[in-house]
Structure formats: structure tokens, C-alpha cells
Amino acid sequence: MARHRNVRGYNYDEDFEDDDVYGQSVEDDYCISPSTAAQFIYSRRDKPATFAEPLEEEYGYEARLNSCLDQMREVLAESIPEQAMVQAVLDTKFDVQKALDVVLSQGSKQNVKTKNKDAVILAKTTKGKTRDSQSARMESEIVPKITKMTVSGKKQSMGFEVPCAIAEENGHTNTPQKGLLPEDASVASGVLSPQVVQVSEEQNMVPTPAKKSSKAKPQIDVKAELEKRQGGKQLLNLVVIGHVDAGKSTLMGHLLYLLGNVNKRTMHKYEQESKKAGKASFAYAWVLDETGEERERGVTMDVGMTKFETPTKVITLMDAPGHKDFIPNMITGAAQADVAILVVDASRGEFEAGFETGGQTREHGLLVRSLGVTQLAVAVNKMDQVNWQQERFQEITSKLGQFLKQAGFKESDVAYIPTSGLGGENLVTRCQSSDLTQWYKGNCLLEQIDSFKPPQRSVDKPFRLCVADVFKDQGSGFCVTGKIEAGYIQVGERLLAMPPNETCTAKGITLHDEPVDWAAAGDHVSLTLTGMDIIKINVGCVFCDPKEPIKVCTRFRARVLIFNIEIPITKGFPVLLHYQTVSEPATITRLLSVLHKSTGEVTKKKPKFLAKGQNALIELQTQRPIALELYKDFKELGRFMLRYSGSTIAAGVVTEIKE
Ligand code: GDP
């Protein structure tokens, strides 16, 4: 029997908002009065003016100074007194190169010992070049360049993906997050105490020469800047989903190759290597399947990220693993996506295998919809295997269409494209073969991606970024990657990490491998952070605006839709809570009520159990503090999935946060 069969026949259109699965019903549930609702609606304009906004010039001055000093410290370490460095920066009007020359020429008299010899050589050899090329080279030396991002929630979420019964029996069976080890208990408990927040903020302040007590953001018109950016192209985050072996990696690898994102030499190398490994048919997949283990096993495990462009968009592509063991990684990828490509294998028997029992086609479709993806392109792939037959295409699209409608996708937001990932037909240009043109006149895959509607970006809300990866790169500080869910950030700003409730400075921002001064909601970025120990940060931590921190709790209430479950859910049921990049053991501590699917009215109070297909209000308790938001305030940070013993058992939205 197929998983989630219960959702067939489920009328999402009736139950939920047009554009969002859970929007309407949450509001209905609580009959929130306009005055109560007002407290949940964030508005930058309504903020009490506690801090005088510093002049843009003043702010930029300080940020530039700090940035210059950081770059100089890379070269000089602590060998030059800060005062001298500040003076040099000011004297040279913020030209790091010249400032370095000044202090080095002074220092050579005093025999300065530098931390990074190469950097000094670089600093010296770039002399005489134009300022831009000098600073570009400096930047490439000092600001770490991320060539490819990966969402490696794998380590954490895979660790948690143990049968829940065992997890409950043994308590917390997974490697504890470093920041929350017993010796850090004070930090953990401090998560909930505003006093401790202040103390730890103070302790973690990096001494900066031009320190000010408050650092409000200068008012940049982010929306206007966003429109100008990337030559006016919109950014879109795209996740590729589907059953293992459907051809996801091959399809996207080939698309990237045809777009010129992979050069001929590299492709030739992949062809030779894959041939040698006896896996010639995987050459295109190797463009995306980076790790040795992935290639060895022939499956994608992590979520790889790459960038490509269409005529009107810049796409961040996430290739999610199709194998069922890696669903938690797939959730991480999907939670960060705006739109999705669902790849299905058209070969006889293969489509059916992916669609029916144990296949990932349904589970993935349902997951992405529950995680907020509303637009879908279905690549009916390997059409070469069925001689581009129209009947087979129709058979597949009609079966899928029914399911996707029931999973909550609007018919007008789903497009079906016949493709061959291996042959490359209908990927970036329309296939000219008469086998296809005689019955298909629609878009090729690239045209379809280009025609996706750009999603709304919550740039007016306070800054939020959920950490997808954390790593040490060359240079001081460390890097985190993730999608900015709300707000915007500029280089030099201070950020609060929750948990562990500590602040740091964003020394650098990288977007699509390029250093940038600012980034906004919707952007997948890498932040270089200073003033905090890397050991404190884990996948799942949320970086936020210190003045508008995210809520942290271990107990919250939620409205859930129960998927197909074999045993009914009772009080005390252990689950794995997945949202964004978080994967955390939790317990359903209270069954508050069963709700009517369409009206949201309470049909039963304090039920003894919850059965498949039901809508219910429950209370959850997590093992460790987690950062989340009410769905009403931040849809992206208020929606989650519950899994049990390797299956997704419910999707939910946060309605009330307890302590
Ligand atoms: P993934 O697990 O969904 O990423 O699938 P892969 O991209 O690794 O592909 C699995 C296998 O299907 C590989 O042997 C590919 O060469 C093959 N494949 C992928 N796309 C096509 C296609 O369009 N036609 C044919 N005949 N084979 C394909």
C-alpha cells in the first residue's frame, strides 16, 4: 500500500489558503481578534524608536574601518598595535593595500613578524596594479571563496534518524550538540533568560576600535537594490526531487553542461573517469554528485548546490537525494526551495515503482508541498526508453496529476515536460525530433524554469538565517551557509545566534561565489563570522537580528495534518521534528483537539488518539531548545514535518510558543 494514501481525496483547496497549505486554517482556529492579531504582525514602522538610527555615513564608516582592520589582521596578526593600524587606515582613506604598506614600512624598521607570509608577499607583489585589481586579489586571498555549497544537514539529521522507539528508550541517543553539552548547561538554560542573553552578548563582543553601543541598520532600499541586482534578474531557489534513479542528477548535470556551466574538458574528464569506474552512464550525474561515496554508491546523499541562469532568472539549484535513507537531507533542501522539479522515470515499471509502495515520488511531492513549495515542473524523464510515446506520457501525467492535486498543488501551477536527461532532448531547447513535435508543443525544461513566478521575499521582517552548514575556511573566523529566510544583512553587522544566544560580526557575505556588501531574504549565502567560537554553532542554529531575536523554546503548540500512519498517535508519542535544517527528537505531550478538516472547528476535545487523515491541535516537547516562530509571523520558520521510524507521519504549523 502506498504511503500517504490517506491524503487522496483530501480537499486541500477547501481546507487551506489558495497559495499556502496551512495559512487559512490556523487563523480560523483561534478566532484571533484584530487586536490580538496585531501583536503577531511585525512591522518595521511600528517598532518603538529605542535607538537613534545612526547616519548611513557614520555606520558605513565604522563597518569599513572594521572590515579594513580585519583584513589587515589577516596579514599582520597582532604584531602591530591597533592604534597604528587605525591610523594607517584613516591616513590612507580606507585603502587596505596602502595601509598595509604604511604599517609594513614602519614595521620593517621594527622587524614585524607577520602571521601570514604569503599574504605579505601578495600584498607586496600587487603593488603598482590598479586599486580594484589589488583589492580583488586581496579579497580572494582573505575572504574565503566558496566554490560550491552543500547542505550537509546529513551529519546531524542522519544521526537523529534512528527508530524513535530506541531513541526514546535510550533518551537522547544522538551526539549532543556541542554548545549544549553538560559543561555548557548554563548556555543552554540561558537560552530562555534575557539576563543571560545580555551577559553573554557582552562577553562575546569583539573589541572594535570605533565601538558604539547601538548599531541600527542604515536604511538601504533593499527592494530597489534587489531589482537592480543581477542585471534585473530574479533569484529563485530550485530543488530537484524524485525517486532514486529517476535521473535527477543526470538531467540537471546535462542541463548545466548544455548551458555552458561545465566546460568540455571537465565533462570529458567525467566521461573518462566514469567509464573507467564502469559507470559510463553516470557521467552527467557526476557533475552534481561530488563525493566519492556518492559516486561509489551511484546515489546522491547530500544536497548539492549550483548556480545557473535563465533569460530572466538566476537559479540556485539544489539536487536532493532520492534515496529513502536520505529524506531528512531532502527536507533540508526542500525547506529552502521556492520551486521544485519532480523527476519521474517514464520507463515501463520504473514510474510505477517510484509512484507506488516504498517509492519516493509521492513522499517527495507531499513533502515539498507541505514545506511551502507551490509551483512544480514535472520532468517525465527517460522518454527515450519509451520511444517518446504520447500514450505513456499521458498515462503518467494523468496518474501524477490526480495525486498532485490531492497533495495541494493547483493544476495551473504544475507543468509536465517530456525529457531525456541522458540524450539531452527538451532540456535547454525544444526537441526538434518529429517523435515529440507531432504531439508536444509545450515548453522545454529551461523555458519552464524561466516561467516560474518569483516568490515573495520577506525583506521587511527581522533578519533570520537557518544554518545549513558550518565550516572553517582559511582566514579568521568561520563560515556558515544557509538561506536568508527574512530581512537583510550588510557586511559589518552584528548577529545573534540562537541557540546558543551569542553574538558575532558578519565580516563577509558571499552570494554565488562572489563577495557582496549585502544580501536579502531568499538569498543562499555564505557568511564569514568573527567574534564567536565555531564550536558553538551547529546546523539548525538560527542567526537573527539581535534587536528582534527569534523565539527559543522546548514546548509549543501546533496544528497538524496526520499522514498515513500504521499505529494511532497517542500521548507521549516520540517523533523526529524536522523543519528548515533542524532535526530534533521530540515528544507529542498533549492531544488537545481534533479539528474539522474544512471549517477548522473543534470536533473533539482531548482525544485519546489521532488517526490517519485527521487534523488536530497538539502540544510538542523537544529534547533541547530550538529556535522557531509562529507560522503567522514567519511561514518559513513556523512549519515543520514529523517523522517516526523512517516515515513522515505529519505536517504541521506552529500556533503557540510556550517556554
Ligand atoms: P538519480 O538517482 O535520480 O540522480 O539518477 P541518476 O541521474 O543517477 O541516473 C540513474 C541512471 O539513469 C543512470 O544510469 C543514468 O544514466 C540513467 N538515466 C538518466 N536519465 C536518463 C534518460 O533520460 N534516459 C536513459 N535511457 N537513461 C537515463
XYZ file of C-alpha atoms and ligand atoms in Angstrom:
687
model
C 0.000 0.000 0.000
C 1.312 3.406 -0.876
C 2.322 5.775 1.841
C 0.062 8.722 2.470
C -2.784 7.093 0.643
C -5.000 8.775 3.177
C -4.405 12.149 1.597
C -6.044 11.039 -1.596
C -9.408 12.607 -1.734
C -8.320 15.181 0.771
C -9.587 18.531 -0.347
C -6.809 20.976 0.345
C -8.484 23.678 -1.707
C -11.350 23.734 0.734
C -9.193 23.478 3.789
C -6.325 25.789 3.073
C -5.461 29.080 1.563
C -5.032 29.192 -2.178
C -1.374 29.847 -2.065
C -0.466 28.095 1.093
C -1.400 24.805 2.610
C -1.882 25.895 6.154
C -2.456 29.620 6.126
C -6.204 29.940 6.377
C -6.903 27.245 8.863
C -4.559 28.498 11.524
C -6.239 31.847 11.649
C -9.638 30.288 11.673
C -8.751 28.003 14.519
C -8.070 30.618 17.003
C -10.647 33.213 16.092
C -7.947 35.775 16.827
C -9.335 39.242 17.348
C -7.825 42.078 15.312
C -6.118 43.452 18.414
C -4.582 40.090 19.274
C -3.639 39.547 15.667
C -1.894 42.913 15.592
C 0.675 41.731 18.098
C 1.677 38.938 15.738
C 2.044 41.147 12.723
C 5.503 42.554 12.573
C 6.002 45.950 11.107
C 9.279 47.778 10.982
C 7.417 51.079 11.130
C 5.673 50.129 14.394
C 8.933 49.480 16.177
C 9.477 51.694 19.202
C 12.313 54.033 18.361
C 14.641 52.897 21.127
C 17.793 53.659 19.227
C 18.564 56.697 17.257
C 19.379 55.497 13.756
C 22.958 56.465 13.036
C 23.614 58.263 9.834
C 24.315 55.989 6.938
C 27.683 57.624 6.546
C 28.535 57.051 10.172
C 27.573 53.416 10.010
C 29.384 52.783 6.754
C 32.474 54.448 8.190
C 32.611 52.107 11.147
C 31.867 48.997 9.130
C 34.533 49.913 6.586
C 37.051 50.572 9.297
C 36.348 47.233 10.975
C 36.493 45.417 7.677
C 39.846 47.031 6.821
C 41.226 46.170 10.256
C 40.094 42.573 9.941
C 41.833 42.260 6.587
C 44.975 43.788 7.986
C 44.961 41.449 10.976
C 44.949 38.553 8.494
C 48.340 39.706 7.368
C 49.756 41.225 10.483
C 48.137 39.206 13.260
C 48.664 41.091 16.500
C 52.118 42.359 15.631
C 51.086 45.987 15.121
C 49.252 47.982 17.780
C 45.646 48.544 16.802
C 46.044 52.261 17.174
C 48.706 52.250 14.460
C 46.521 50.205 12.141
C 43.541 52.505 12.673
C 45.752 55.484 11.956
C 47.085 53.891 8.783
C 43.588 53.048 7.558
C 42.424 56.587 8.200
C 45.513 58.126 6.653
C 45.119 56.045 3.507
C 41.384 56.668 3.295
C 40.429 53.040 3.857
C 42.773 51.619 1.252
C 43.846 48.337 2.873
C 46.668 47.911 0.435
C 48.179 51.300 1.145
C 47.536 50.972 4.867
C 49.414 47.678 4.859
C 52.272 49.299 3.009
C 52.371 52.080 5.571
C 52.466 49.811 8.610
C 54.774 47.318 6.939
C 57.250 50.001 6.001
C 57.093 51.265 9.547
C 57.155 47.698 10.813
C 60.142 46.639 8.705
C 62.118 49.101 10.711
C 60.896 47.305 13.799
C 61.157 43.801 12.340
C 57.453 42.993 12.282
C 56.516 39.311 12.449
C 53.539 38.570 10.251
C 51.016 35.832 10.666
C 50.638 35.056 7.014
C 53.792 35.249 5.000
C 52.063 34.610 1.706
C 49.667 37.414 2.351
C 52.578 39.784 2.769
C 54.110 38.573 -0.455
C 50.741 39.103 -2.092
C 50.436 42.499 -0.511
C 53.810 43.400 -1.917
C 53.507 41.880 -5.343
C 50.175 43.545 -6.041
C 51.719 46.925 -5.601
C 51.539 49.015 -8.689
C 48.392 47.366 -10.012
C 45.118 49.255 -10.159
C 43.328 49.570 -6.885
C 40.410 47.408 -7.961
C 42.505 44.510 -9.051
C 44.581 44.801 -5.932
C 41.614 44.694 -3.637
C 40.060 41.925 -5.677
C 43.193 39.868 -5.180
C 43.354 40.781 -1.534
C 39.755 39.774 -1.220
C 40.291 36.466 -2.918
C 43.136 35.826 -0.550
C 41.382 36.937 2.569
C 37.660 36.398 2.046
C 37.158 32.667 1.617
C 35.743 31.747 -1.748
C 33.089 29.094 -1.697
C 33.022 27.351 -4.991
C 30.172 25.065 -4.194
C 27.816 24.985 -1.257
C 26.412 21.860 0.239
C 23.604 21.451 2.671
C 25.247 18.963 4.903
C 22.482 18.613 7.404
C 23.345 14.989 6.751
C 25.661 14.582 9.680
C 23.212 15.885 12.164
C 19.973 14.630 10.756
C 21.378 11.236 9.847
C 22.495 10.899 13.425
C 18.984 11.524 14.598
C 17.346 9.244 12.124
C 17.128 6.308 14.492
C 13.980 4.342 15.169
C 12.133 6.567 17.587
C 11.318 3.755 19.947
C 15.044 3.283 20.521
C 15.585 6.998 20.756
C 13.002 7.210 23.473
C 14.239 4.180 25.321
C 17.766 5.472 25.499
C 16.899 9.061 25.987
C 18.883 11.208 23.672
C 20.838 8.682 21.676
C 22.469 11.101 19.316
C 25.644 13.044 19.614
C 24.684 16.057 21.641
C 25.178 19.452 20.066
C 28.457 20.787 21.253
C 27.038 24.031 22.519
C 24.648 22.133 24.729
C 26.961 19.659 26.375
C 26.648 19.427 30.171
C 29.531 21.822 30.628
C 27.592 24.294 28.549
C 24.415 23.803 30.509
C 24.451 27.391 31.592
C 24.404 28.415 27.967
C 21.516 26.095 27.280
C 19.466 27.357 30.168
C 20.437 30.875 29.317
C 18.602 30.487 26.060
C 15.444 31.381 27.874
C 16.750 34.058 30.162
C 17.028 37.586 28.865
C 19.559 38.478 31.564
C 21.876 35.728 30.495
C 21.469 36.849 26.910
C 22.798 40.246 27.812
C 25.703 38.908 29.789
C 26.768 36.528 27.065
C 26.416 39.255 24.455
C 28.724 41.462 26.441
C 31.223 38.684 26.922
C 31.282 37.900 23.269
C 31.612 41.385 21.950
C 34.720 41.618 19.811
C 36.576 44.710 20.822
C 36.405 47.064 17.894
C 38.113 50.403 17.765
C 35.130 52.524 16.877
C 32.650 50.635 19.038
C 29.210 52.068 19.547
C 26.578 50.745 21.878
C 23.879 50.506 19.256
C 24.210 49.668 15.623
C 20.957 50.110 13.817
C 20.892 49.193 10.160
C 21.226 52.076 7.772
C 18.127 52.421 5.682
C 19.023 50.888 2.372
C 16.166 50.396 -0.013
C 16.608 46.653 -0.290
C 13.680 46.146 -2.617
C 15.031 48.711 -5.061
C 18.532 47.260 -4.756
C 17.195 43.752 -5.308
C 15.588 44.833 -8.556
C 18.816 46.342 -9.806
C 20.923 43.369 -8.746
C 21.951 40.553 -11.124
C 21.100 42.745 -14.096
C 17.478 42.827 -13.006
C 17.218 39.022 -12.874
C 15.225 37.472 -10.054
C 16.790 34.870 -7.784
C 14.964 31.588 -7.469
C 15.806 28.562 -5.305
C 15.017 25.339 -7.082
C 15.052 21.854 -5.592
C 15.127 18.725 -7.737
C 13.243 15.823 -6.232
C 12.125 12.331 -7.216
C 12.656 8.638 -6.721
C 16.190 7.281 -6.678
C 17.467 6.565 -10.215
C 14.742 8.661 -11.860
C 17.613 10.544 -13.479
C 17.710 13.750 -11.385
C 21.480 14.188 -11.339
C 21.892 13.209 -14.994
C 19.119 15.598 -16.069
C 20.481 18.571 -14.146
C 24.127 17.734 -14.900
C 23.311 17.630 -18.598
C 21.330 20.863 -18.369
C 24.303 22.569 -16.715
C 26.595 21.226 -19.412
C 24.333 22.456 -22.215
C 24.166 25.854 -20.548
C 27.945 26.033 -20.604
C 28.329 25.820 -16.822
C 30.589 22.791 -17.166
C 33.413 23.122 -19.623
C 34.154 20.491 -22.246
C 37.412 19.468 -20.599
C 35.765 18.773 -17.262
C 32.948 16.873 -18.950
C 35.486 14.831 -20.876
C 37.231 14.059 -17.583
C 33.952 12.890 -16.018
C 33.275 10.718 -19.071
C 36.695 9.098 -18.872
C 36.547 8.600 -15.105
C 33.018 7.223 -15.094
C 33.924 4.853 -17.959
C 36.947 3.661 -16.020
C 34.760 3.070 -12.972
C 32.360 1.035 -15.139
C 29.635 3.665 -14.688
C 29.727 5.430 -18.057
C 26.027 6.287 -17.933
C 26.629 8.361 -14.808
C 28.980 10.898 -16.426
C 26.467 13.773 -16.309
C 25.362 12.805 -12.815
C 28.964 13.280 -11.708
C 28.654 16.982 -12.409
C 26.433 17.122 -9.327
C 27.318 14.016 -7.318
C 30.525 15.336 -5.906
C 31.681 12.987 -3.200
C 33.474 9.736 -3.741
C 30.886 7.882 -1.714
C 28.052 9.281 -3.817
C 29.809 8.156 -6.975
C 30.643 4.779 -5.488
C 27.064 4.150 -4.491
C 25.604 5.903 -7.511
C 23.197 7.867 -5.303
C 23.049 11.467 -4.203
C 23.305 11.729 -0.423
C 23.832 15.366 0.318
C 22.029 18.326 -1.175
C 24.423 19.792 -3.725
C 24.018 23.416 -4.754
C 24.973 25.046 -8.005
C 24.022 28.234 -9.807
C 22.813 28.721 -13.354
C 20.924 31.380 -15.265
C 17.857 31.523 -17.474
C 16.885 34.570 -19.549
C 15.066 36.213 -16.623
C 16.329 34.387 -13.536
C 19.365 33.366 -11.546
C 18.724 29.892 -10.177
C 20.250 28.271 -7.118
C 19.868 24.597 -7.865
C 19.585 22.043 -5.095
C 19.846 18.413 -6.108
C 18.159 16.500 -3.312
C 18.848 12.863 -2.580
C 16.160 10.492 -3.839
C 17.082 7.548 -1.659
C 14.708 6.996 1.220
C 17.570 6.887 3.742
C 18.323 10.496 2.965
C 14.855 12.001 3.264
C 15.953 14.210 6.195
C 18.536 15.798 3.872
C 15.870 16.185 1.259
C 13.646 18.015 3.768
C 16.513 20.392 4.444
C 16.836 21.124 0.732
C 13.119 21.442 0.127
C 12.618 23.767 3.092
C 14.929 26.232 1.395
C 13.369 25.979 -2.051
C 10.891 28.273 -3.774
C 10.001 25.901 -6.603
C 10.676 22.259 -7.483
C 11.345 19.946 -10.391
C 9.919 16.494 -9.794
C 11.720 13.943 -11.954
C 9.942 10.692 -12.791
C 11.259 7.780 -14.834
C 8.959 7.109 -17.813
C 10.312 3.580 -18.378
C 7.759 0.815 -18.032
C 7.621 -0.442 -14.495
C 10.000 2.231 -13.240
C 7.463 5.032 -12.989
C 5.181 2.612 -11.182
C 7.970 1.561 -8.791
C 8.642 5.154 -7.855
C 4.980 6.036 -7.564
C 3.699 3.077 -5.598
C 4.746 1.372 -2.373
C 8.048 2.429 -0.947
C 8.708 4.877 -3.822
C 9.765 8.423 -3.129
C 7.692 10.168 -5.819
C 4.661 10.603 -3.588
C 6.547 11.253 -0.402
C 8.715 13.911 -2.038
C 5.716 15.569 -3.699
C 3.856 15.725 -0.429
C 6.886 16.919 1.492
C 7.708 19.831 -0.790
C 4.086 20.968 -0.815
C 3.909 20.771 2.972
C 7.137 22.752 3.168
C 5.626 25.592 1.179
C 6.563 24.884 -2.444
C 3.581 25.710 -4.654
C 4.995 25.589 -8.197
C 6.203 22.372 -9.747
C 7.713 21.287 -13.070
C 7.418 17.552 -13.620
C 10.161 16.202 -15.885
C 8.796 12.981 -17.368
C 12.296 11.669 -17.951
C 13.882 8.785 -19.879
C 11.288 9.304 -22.616
C 13.886 7.798 -24.996
C 13.235 4.487 -23.238
C 9.593 4.541 -24.368
C 10.203 5.939 -27.869
C 8.718 9.310 -26.906
C 5.253 7.758 -26.875
C 2.439 10.199 -26.227
C 0.282 7.500 -24.594
C 2.920 6.733 -21.983
C 3.368 10.437 -21.256
C -0.384 10.862 -20.844
C -0.688 7.798 -18.666
C 1.970 9.180 -16.310
C 0.715 12.751 -16.252
C -2.839 11.719 -15.540
C -1.811 9.476 -12.613
C 0.512 12.115 -11.227
C -1.928 14.951 -11.859
C -4.550 13.351 -9.681
C -2.099 12.790 -6.880
C -0.522 16.246 -7.043
C -3.923 17.917 -6.940
C -4.765 15.971 -3.837
C -1.395 16.850 -2.362
C -2.364 20.517 -2.606
C -0.866 21.719 -5.905
C -3.030 23.896 -8.135
C -3.344 22.420 -11.624
C -2.229 25.710 -13.157
C 0.987 25.641 -11.089
C 2.119 22.229 -12.354
C 3.690 21.728 -15.811
C 4.733 18.410 -17.384
C 7.733 18.259 -19.712
C 8.868 15.154 -21.611
C 12.677 14.907 -21.354
C 15.719 12.720 -21.792
C 18.414 13.611 -19.307
C 20.847 11.231 -20.963
C 20.240 12.363 -24.561
C 19.700 15.995 -23.558
C 16.446 16.376 -25.518
C 13.997 19.097 -24.486
C 16.292 20.437 -21.780
C 17.529 23.872 -22.913
C 15.976 23.969 -26.388
C 12.768 22.448 -27.664
C 13.290 18.975 -29.076
C 13.063 19.010 -32.882
C 12.513 15.284 -33.316
C 9.202 14.548 -35.026
C 8.604 11.749 -32.476
C 7.985 14.512 -29.977
C 6.963 17.557 -32.044
C 3.984 15.707 -33.506
C 2.264 15.702 -30.131
C 4.151 18.104 -27.816
C 4.285 21.851 -28.426
C 4.975 22.985 -24.874
C 7.990 24.410 -23.066
C 11.361 22.757 -22.765
C 12.676 22.388 -19.205
C 14.669 25.634 -19.203
C 11.718 27.650 -20.541
C 9.576 26.178 -17.808
C 12.094 27.112 -15.113
C 12.258 30.621 -16.556
C 8.496 30.976 -16.395
C 8.165 30.157 -12.679
C 6.683 33.071 -10.762
C 9.178 34.587 -8.328
C 8.150 34.115 -4.705
C 7.509 36.875 -2.201
C 10.626 37.800 -0.208
C 10.123 38.853 3.405
C 12.722 41.622 3.301
C 10.724 43.863 5.654
C 10.916 41.363 8.511
C 13.744 40.992 11.043
C 16.792 39.078 9.830
C 16.659 35.273 10.021
C 19.049 32.667 8.590
C 18.900 28.999 9.494
C 22.348 27.400 9.343
C 22.635 24.657 6.729
C 26.380 24.166 7.023
C 29.207 25.408 9.182
C 32.866 25.130 8.367
C 36.257 26.654 8.948
C 37.869 28.246 5.968
C 41.165 29.965 5.540
C 41.296 33.289 7.316
C 39.956 34.337 10.660
C 36.506 33.429 11.888
C 34.431 30.713 10.278
C 31.692 30.347 7.697
C 28.058 29.375 7.815
C 25.830 28.809 4.814
C 22.070 28.963 4.581
C 19.135 30.737 3.033
C 18.130 34.119 4.408
C 14.518 33.490 5.339
C 13.708 37.066 6.260
C 15.189 40.530 6.405
C 18.561 41.535 5.044
C 22.147 41.797 6.174
C 25.111 44.036 5.450
C 28.815 43.421 5.950
C 29.903 44.557 9.402
C 26.581 43.906 11.122
C 26.261 42.110 14.409
C 24.155 38.977 14.548
C 22.701 36.898 17.347
C 22.878 33.099 17.079
C 20.018 31.172 18.735
C 20.817 28.829 20.330
C 23.464 29.432 21.817
C 22.457 33.055 22.428
C 25.712 34.657 21.388
C 26.589 37.490 19.113
C 29.156 37.819 16.368
C 30.011 40.053 13.442
C 29.327 39.298 9.803
C 32.725 40.038 8.364
C 31.925 38.890 4.861
C 28.955 37.814 2.758
C 29.296 35.555 -0.285
C 26.478 35.097 -2.760
C 27.001 32.719 -5.667
C 30.750 32.647 -5.052
C 31.045 36.437 -5.163
C 31.714 38.660 -2.155
C 28.838 41.123 -1.735
C 28.094 44.022 0.650
C 24.560 42.965 1.448
C 22.121 40.121 0.886
C 18.402 39.769 1.474
C 15.589 37.292 2.092
C 15.640 34.475 -0.411
C 19.395 34.571 -0.985
C 21.506 31.480 -0.312
C 24.594 32.935 1.233
C 27.792 32.075 2.992
C 28.598 34.364 5.918
C 32.092 34.754 7.321
C 31.701 35.371 11.032
C 34.111 36.673 13.640
C 33.874 37.119 17.394
C 32.378 33.708 18.094
C 33.763 30.229 18.575
C 32.831 27.844 15.737
C 32.234 25.144 18.335
C 29.090 26.973 19.494
C 27.377 26.784 16.122
C 25.540 23.773 14.740
C 23.429 23.035 11.727
C 19.948 24.281 12.671
C 21.051 27.342 14.683
C 19.272 30.497 13.575
C 21.177 33.748 13.098
C 18.959 36.734 13.721
C 18.790 40.441 14.338
C 19.961 40.933 17.975
C 17.270 43.560 18.470
C 14.493 41.310 17.159
C 15.604 37.847 18.294
C 13.890 34.662 17.246
C 11.973 32.808 19.931
C 13.570 29.770 21.527
C 11.562 27.091 23.297
C 11.226 23.438 24.111
C 7.422 23.418 24.172
C 4.968 24.632 21.553
C 1.506 24.003 20.155
C 0.751 23.213 16.568
C -1.937 22.331 14.115
C -1.058 19.114 12.311
C -2.342 17.024 9.456
C -1.745 13.352 10.122
C -0.442 11.379 7.125
C -0.709 7.655 6.645
C 0.195 6.011 9.920
C 0.101 2.390 10.873
C -0.415 2.906 14.597
C -2.531 5.708 16.026
C -0.765 8.604 17.722
C -1.246 8.693 21.466
C 0.021 10.979 24.225
C 3.771 10.510 24.700
C 4.367 9.527 21.061
C 8.071 10.049 20.185
C 8.816 11.785 16.898
C 11.597 13.499 14.993
C 10.797 17.121 14.346
C 12.122 18.410 11.019
C 11.980 21.992 9.859
C 14.389 24.067 7.885
C 17.747 22.474 8.669
C 16.693 21.328 12.138
C 16.191 17.712 13.053
C 15.351 17.230 16.710
C 13.852 14.414 18.810
C 10.531 15.469 20.338
C 7.503 14.024 22.087
C 3.833 14.684 21.450
C 2.925 15.563 25.014
C -0.720 16.575 24.593
C -3.532 15.824 22.184
C -5.630 18.955 22.574
C -8.369 18.550 19.992
C -9.415 17.077 16.678
C -10.439 19.718 14.147
C -12.876 19.659 11.278
C -10.865 19.419 8.068
C -12.753 22.147 6.248
C -14.056 24.523 8.882
C -11.313 24.065 11.470
C -13.929 23.765 14.223
C -13.135 21.557 17.192
C -14.945 18.266 16.655
C -13.492 16.512 19.679
C -11.659 17.779 22.744
C -8.815 15.835 24.381
C -8.928 12.837 22.011
C -7.341 9.612 23.265
C -5.561 9.117 19.940
C -5.137 10.608 16.479
C -5.745 8.581 13.348
C -4.631 8.974 9.742
C -6.086 11.856 7.779
C -7.096 13.802 10.880
C -6.460 17.467 11.511
C -5.547 18.125 15.123
C -4.146 20.518 17.655
C -1.262 19.070 19.649
C 1.499 20.106 22.024
C 5.102 19.081 21.412
C 8.109 18.992 23.706
C 11.597 18.948 22.206
C 14.633 17.490 23.949
C 16.716 20.612 23.524
C 15.804 24.250 22.983
C 15.020 25.072 19.368
C 14.557 28.394 17.598
C 11.255 28.765 15.799
C 8.486 31.222 15.050
C 4.727 31.315 14.869
C 3.531 30.377 11.421
C 1.516 33.585 11.360
C 4.682 35.664 11.700
C 7.208 33.720 9.605
C 5.716 30.974 7.483
C 9.147 29.562 6.686
C 10.169 29.182 10.316
C 6.795 28.075 11.603
C 6.138 24.999 9.533
C 7.504 21.532 10.159
C 7.277 17.814 9.458
C 7.086 14.982 11.961
C 8.752 11.671 11.199
C 8.656 8.380 13.004
C 10.702 5.313 12.278
C 11.786 6.499 8.838
C 8.352 7.691 7.642
C 6.810 11.127 7.521
C 3.729 10.937 9.727
C 2.504 14.542 9.841
C 2.970 18.096 8.619
C 2.251 20.982 10.922
C 2.343 24.694 11.643
C 3.310 26.376 14.910
C 0.371 28.156 16.522
C 1.616 28.942 20.026
C 5.074 29.017 21.581
C 5.365 28.038 25.248
C 8.607 28.432 27.151
P 19.154 9.985 -9.680
O 19.348 8.929 -8.644
O 17.704 10.334 -9.826
O 20.021 11.181 -9.541
O 19.513 9.282 -11.098
P 20.858 9.364 -11.947
O 20.975 10.683 -12.608
O 21.986 8.917 -11.085
O 20.551 8.309 -13.095
C 20.325 6.950 -12.836
C 20.568 6.150 -14.110
O 19.592 6.504 -15.103
C 21.915 6.421 -14.744
O 22.436 5.216 -15.237
C 21.597 7.344 -15.898
O 22.490 7.252 -16.968
C 20.230 6.857 -16.310
N 19.452 7.921 -16.971
C 19.231 9.160 -16.503
N 18.476 9.858 -17.361
C 18.221 9.053 -18.419
C 17.475 9.212 -19.643
O 16.880 10.237 -19.933
N 17.439 8.135 -20.463
C 18.048 6.960 -20.176
N 17.957 5.975 -21.048
N 18.758 6.775 -19.038
C 18.840 7.798 -18.162
